[in-house]
Amino acid sequence: MNVSRLTGSLLFRIVVAIILGIALSAVMPEWLARVFVTVNGLFSNFLGFFIPVLIFALITPAISGLGRGAGKWLGVTTAVAYTSTVISGIVAYGVSQGVYPRLLAGDSTAQAADVEAGALKAYFTVEMTPPMEVLTALILAFVVGLAMTAVRSDTLYRAATELEAVVHKVISSFIVPLLPVYIFGMFLSMGMNGNLTQTLSVFSKVLVLAVVMTLLLLIVQFLLAGAYARRNPFTALRNMLPAYVTALGTSSSAATIPVTLEATKRNGVNPNVAGFTVPLCATIHLAGSMMKISLFAFAIMAMDDMPLTWTKALGFILFLGVTMIAAPGVPGGAIMAAVGVLQSMLGFSQDQVALMIAAYIAIDSFGTAANVTGDGAIAMIVDRMSRGSIGTGSPEPEAGAGSGSGAGDDASSVPAGAGE
């Protein structure tokens, strides 16, 4: 059973795709490799077409659902969770500016001239014009979602949640099965172009840095929460270890919610407060995911000499914090929801996006673990602010994710290893 669950996970399939791409790059004939390059081009163009639809379809019911559970502590908890997520991105930017000039000195994801000269060409391409720009979809989803909280139209809400279900079906039945093929084609092409070894060496450094930074992020979160809630931060963090370990094994915030709830209660948080904040934050608090995505994105920009001003970085972080509300129920999670922002705001190419997906999923569970453990810190803050006064009349936590979203960054139907 455990073996079957492992082999069926997205992470396992991605790892196999990477290994096969590397191994076959030395022996595969060029004519056959170009078939995979063609598939990659078509899949990439489809993603460009579909991502705006995905963002609108997932964010609209999520925002509307949050509003339907309107209340003072809903707003407070959402503000604290979003602030934590944004600060995580700002810290990642600061670390990238301080560390990457030395850590990644002389590295690049590709030797531009050589790679272009020897790059494999697709047999054909099909242009797929998206129905709207990514930022247009994000702003439209935000406006419509907020308007729906005021109008409270059940018909419109049902239509939004049904569109969300359709998008989930496209993701689970088409995008997820093709992701390993996409990653395979990307590593196969890199191997045949001669820049694979350098790229893997560089990304190993960033992977280690991302894991370390998520751990440091948790320590800081609990130091601040402990100081405000007047509790020992290290005892509180130790009490949350079962949730952290569970999330490492499942890569699912939804599956970890029961464990997170019990760990949060052991920190003295009122059960009503814990029952409200933990499922809600599993949907909207993605500080660990923000840390990983930002570190990977800024690393690629540093290696490829792409300009990154603090204003561009801040805009990216602010929009990403909202976009990742779309992460619930999305296999590959936050990184899939972030693809559009990476392309539109940072100018990522399809190869850079493929690198992001592969690197992100490689340590997916560490981001999930940081997210759910940090939920315990937010619960301590909200408990202190509310003095445990959140009653049983609080909104249903699951409403925040709309239908099919569950209460986490990935639905319970998403296989382990396919979290945010």
PDB file of C-alpha atoms in Angstrom, residues 250-358:
ATOM      1  CA  THR A 250       1.949  13.704   3.230  1.00  0.00           C
ATOM      2  CA  SER A 251       2.847  16.977   1.431  1.00  0.00           C
ATOM      3  CA  SER A 252      -0.758  17.876   2.193  1.00  0.00           C
ATOM      4  CA  SER A 253      -2.019  20.613   4.476  1.00  0.00           C
ATOM      5  CA  ALA A 254      -5.525  19.154   4.265  1.00  0.00           C
ATOM      6  CA  ALA A 255      -4.381  15.749   5.489  1.00  0.00           C
ATOM      7  CA  THR A 256      -2.369  17.374   8.268  1.00  0.00           C
ATOM      8  CA  ILE A 257      -5.184  19.558   9.697  1.00  0.00           C
ATOM      9  CA  PRO A 258      -6.230  17.103  12.473  1.00  0.00           C
ATOM     10  CA  VAL A 259      -2.641  16.816  13.678  1.00  0.00           C
ATOM     11  CA  THR A 260      -2.121  20.583  13.430  1.00  0.00           C
ATOM     12  CA  LEU A 261      -5.284  21.176  15.472  1.00  0.00           C
ATOM     13  CA  GLU A 262      -4.172  18.898  18.297  1.00  0.00           C
ATOM     14  CA  ALA A 263      -0.666  20.387  18.339  1.00  0.00           C
ATOM     15  CA  THR A 264      -2.116  23.907  18.414  1.00  0.00           C
ATOM     16  CA  LYS A 265      -4.356  23.043  21.364  1.00  0.00           C
ATOM     17  CA  ARG A 266      -1.319  21.728  23.255  1.00  0.00           C
ATOM     18  CA  ASN A 267       0.073  25.250  23.021  1.00  0.00           C
ATOM     19  CA  GLY A 268      -2.846  26.486  25.131  1.00  0.00           C
ATOM     20  CA  VAL A 269      -4.859  27.900  22.246  1.00  0.00           C
ATOM     21  CA  ASN A 270      -8.601  27.947  22.889  1.00  0.00           C
ATOM     22  CA  PRO A 271     -10.218  25.010  20.996  1.00  0.00           C
ATOM     23  CA  ASN A 272     -12.687  27.371  19.281  1.00  0.00           C
ATOM     24  CA  VAL A 273      -9.850  29.597  18.135  1.00  0.00           C
ATOM     25  CA  ALA A 274      -7.820  26.601  16.950  1.00  0.00           C
ATOM     26  CA  GLY A 275     -10.812  25.120  15.131  1.00  0.00           C
ATOM     27  CA  PHE A 276     -11.310  28.411  13.298  1.00  0.00           C
ATOM     28  CA  THR A 277      -7.761  29.509  12.492  1.00  0.00           C
ATOM     29  CA  VAL A 278      -6.030  26.248  11.596  1.00  0.00           C
ATOM     30  CA  PRO A 279      -8.297  25.161   8.691  1.00  0.00           C
ATOM     31  CA  LEU A 280      -8.556  28.752   7.464  1.00  0.00           C
ATOM     32  CA  CYS A 281      -4.794  29.302   7.536  1.00  0.00           C
ATOM     33  CA  ALA A 282      -4.264  25.985   5.757  1.00  0.00           C
ATOM     34  CA  THR A 283      -5.958  27.716   2.833  1.00  0.00           C
ATOM     35  CA  ILE A 284      -4.466  31.210   2.965  1.00  0.00           C
ATOM     36  CA  HIS A 285      -1.152  31.006   4.876  1.00  0.00           C
ATOM     37  CA  LEU A 286       1.612  29.936   2.491  1.00  0.00           C
ATOM     38  CA  ALA A 287       4.745  31.500   3.944  1.00  0.00           C
ATOM     39  CA  GLY A 288       6.842  28.385   3.339  1.00  0.00           C
ATOM     40  CA  SER A 289       5.714  28.163  -0.272  1.00  0.00           C
ATOM     41  CA  MET A 290       6.422  31.873  -0.752  1.00  0.00           C
ATOM     42  CA  MET A 291       9.942  31.406   0.610  1.00  0.00           C
ATOM     43  CA  LYS A 292      10.717  28.559  -1.787  1.00  0.00           C
ATOM     44  CA  ILE A 293       9.206  30.112  -4.895  1.00  0.00           C
ATOM     45  CA  SER A 294      10.886  33.461  -4.272  1.00  0.00           C
ATOM     46  CA  LEU A 295      14.321  31.931  -3.613  1.00  0.00           C
ATOM     47  CA  PHE A 296      14.114  29.777  -6.747  1.00  0.00           C
ATOM     48  CA  ALA A 297      12.793  32.609  -8.931  1.00  0.00           C
ATOM     49  CA  PHE A 298      15.390  35.120  -7.763  1.00  0.00           C
ATOM     50  CA  ALA A 299      18.131  32.501  -8.203  1.00  0.00           C
ATOM     51  CA  ILE A 300      17.179  31.948 -11.838  1.00  0.00           C
ATOM     52  CA  MET A 301      17.104  35.711 -12.413  1.00  0.00           C
ATOM     53  CA  ALA A 302      20.522  36.103 -10.787  1.00  0.00           C
ATOM     54  CA  MET A 303      22.055  33.280 -12.835  1.00  0.00           C
ATOM     55  CA  ASP A 304      20.628  34.548 -16.110  1.00  0.00           C
ATOM     56  CA  ASP A 305      21.445  38.216 -15.433  1.00  0.00           C
ATOM     57  CA  MET A 306      17.800  39.275 -15.508  1.00  0.00           C
ATOM     58  CA  PRO A 307      17.250  42.689 -13.903  1.00  0.00           C
ATOM     59  CA  LEU A 308      15.511  42.578 -10.531  1.00  0.00           C
ATOM     60  CA  THR A 309      14.725  45.848  -8.777  1.00  0.00           C
ATOM     61  CA  TRP A 310      13.224  45.955  -5.304  1.00  0.00           C
ATOM     62  CA  THR A 311      10.009  47.411  -6.736  1.00  0.00           C
ATOM     63  CA  LYS A 312       9.670  44.533  -9.215  1.00  0.00           C
ATOM     64  CA  ALA A 313      10.397  42.018  -6.445  1.00  0.00           C
ATOM     65  CA  LEU A 314       7.851  43.604  -4.090  1.00  0.00           C
ATOM     66  CA  GLY A 315       5.164  43.672  -6.779  1.00  0.00           C
ATOM     67  CA  PHE A 316       5.854  40.025  -7.565  1.00  0.00           C
ATOM     68  CA  ILE A 317       5.623  39.071  -3.885  1.00  0.00           C
ATOM     69  CA  LEU A 318       2.388  40.995  -3.287  1.00  0.00           C
ATOM     70  CA  PHE A 319       0.665  39.475  -6.317  1.00  0.00           C
ATOM     71  CA  LEU A 320       2.035  36.000  -5.606  1.00  0.00           C
ATOM     72  CA  GLY A 321       0.640  36.169  -2.067  1.00  0.00           C
ATOM     73  CA  VAL A 322      -2.847  36.624  -3.522  1.00  0.00           C
ATOM     74  CA  THR A 323      -2.374  34.239  -6.445  1.00  0.00           C
ATOM     75  CA  MET A 324      -1.430  31.364  -4.164  1.00  0.00           C
ATOM     76  CA  ILE A 325      -4.959  31.421  -2.739  1.00  0.00           C
ATOM     77  CA  ALA A 326      -5.515  29.425  -5.923  1.00  0.00           C
ATOM     78  CA  ALA A 327      -3.153  26.725  -4.604  1.00  0.00           C
ATOM     79  CA  PRO A 328      -5.889  24.709  -2.801  1.00  0.00           C
ATOM     80  CA  GLY A 329      -6.629  21.585  -4.764  1.00  0.00           C
ATOM     81  CA  VAL A 330      -3.983  22.222  -7.419  1.00  0.00           C
ATOM     82  CA  PRO A 331      -1.516  19.339  -7.793  1.00  0.00           C
ATOM     83  CA  GLY A 332       1.934  20.832  -7.773  1.00  0.00           C
ATOM     84  CA  GLY A 333       0.137  23.473  -5.748  1.00  0.00           C
ATOM     85  CA  ALA A 334       1.449  26.970  -5.361  1.00  0.00           C
ATOM     86  CA  ILE A 335       4.035  26.664  -8.119  1.00  0.00           C
ATOM     87  CA  MET A 336       1.336  25.909 -10.700  1.00  0.00           C
ATOM     88  CA  ALA A 337      -0.716  28.866  -9.502  1.00  0.00           C
ATOM     89  CA  ALA A 338       2.432  31.022  -9.650  1.00  0.00           C
ATOM     90  CA  VAL A 339       3.390  30.186 -13.247  1.00  0.00           C
ATOM     91  CA  GLY A 340       1.405  33.069 -14.691  1.00  0.00           C
ATOM     92  CA  VAL A 341       2.928  35.613 -12.310  1.00  0.00           C
ATOM     93  CA  LEU A 342       6.429  34.308 -13.035  1.00  0.00           C
ATOM     94  CA  GLN A 343       5.880  34.759 -16.753  1.00  0.00           C
ATOM     95  CA  SER A 344       4.033  38.079 -16.704  1.00  0.00           C
ATOM     96  CA  MET A 345       5.885  39.919 -13.933  1.00  0.00           C
ATOM     97  CA  LEU A 346       9.386  38.405 -14.057  1.00  0.00           C
ATOM     98  CA  GLY A 347       9.510  37.492 -17.745  1.00  0.00           C
ATOM     99  CA  PHE A 348      10.268  33.790 -17.313  1.00  0.00           C
ATOM    100  CA  SER A 349      10.640  31.595 -20.394  1.00  0.00           C
ATOM    101  CA  GLN A 350       9.121  28.127 -20.679  1.00  0.00           C
ATOM    102  CA  ASP A 351      12.479  26.492 -19.814  1.00  0.00           C
ATOM    103  CA  GLN A 352      12.822  28.666 -16.708  1.00  0.00           C
ATOM    104  CA  VAL A 353       9.279  27.778 -15.650  1.00  0.00           C
ATOM    105  CA  ALA A 354      10.077  24.075 -16.121  1.00  0.00           C
ATOM    106  CA  LEU A 355      13.151  24.455 -13.908  1.00  0.00           C
ATOM    107  CA  MET A 356      11.022  26.176 -11.275  1.00  0.00           C
ATOM    108  CA  ILE A 357       8.463  23.361 -11.281  1.00  0.00           C
ATOM    109  CA  ALA A 358      11.094  20.631 -11.031  1.00  0.00           C
TER     110      ALA A 358
END
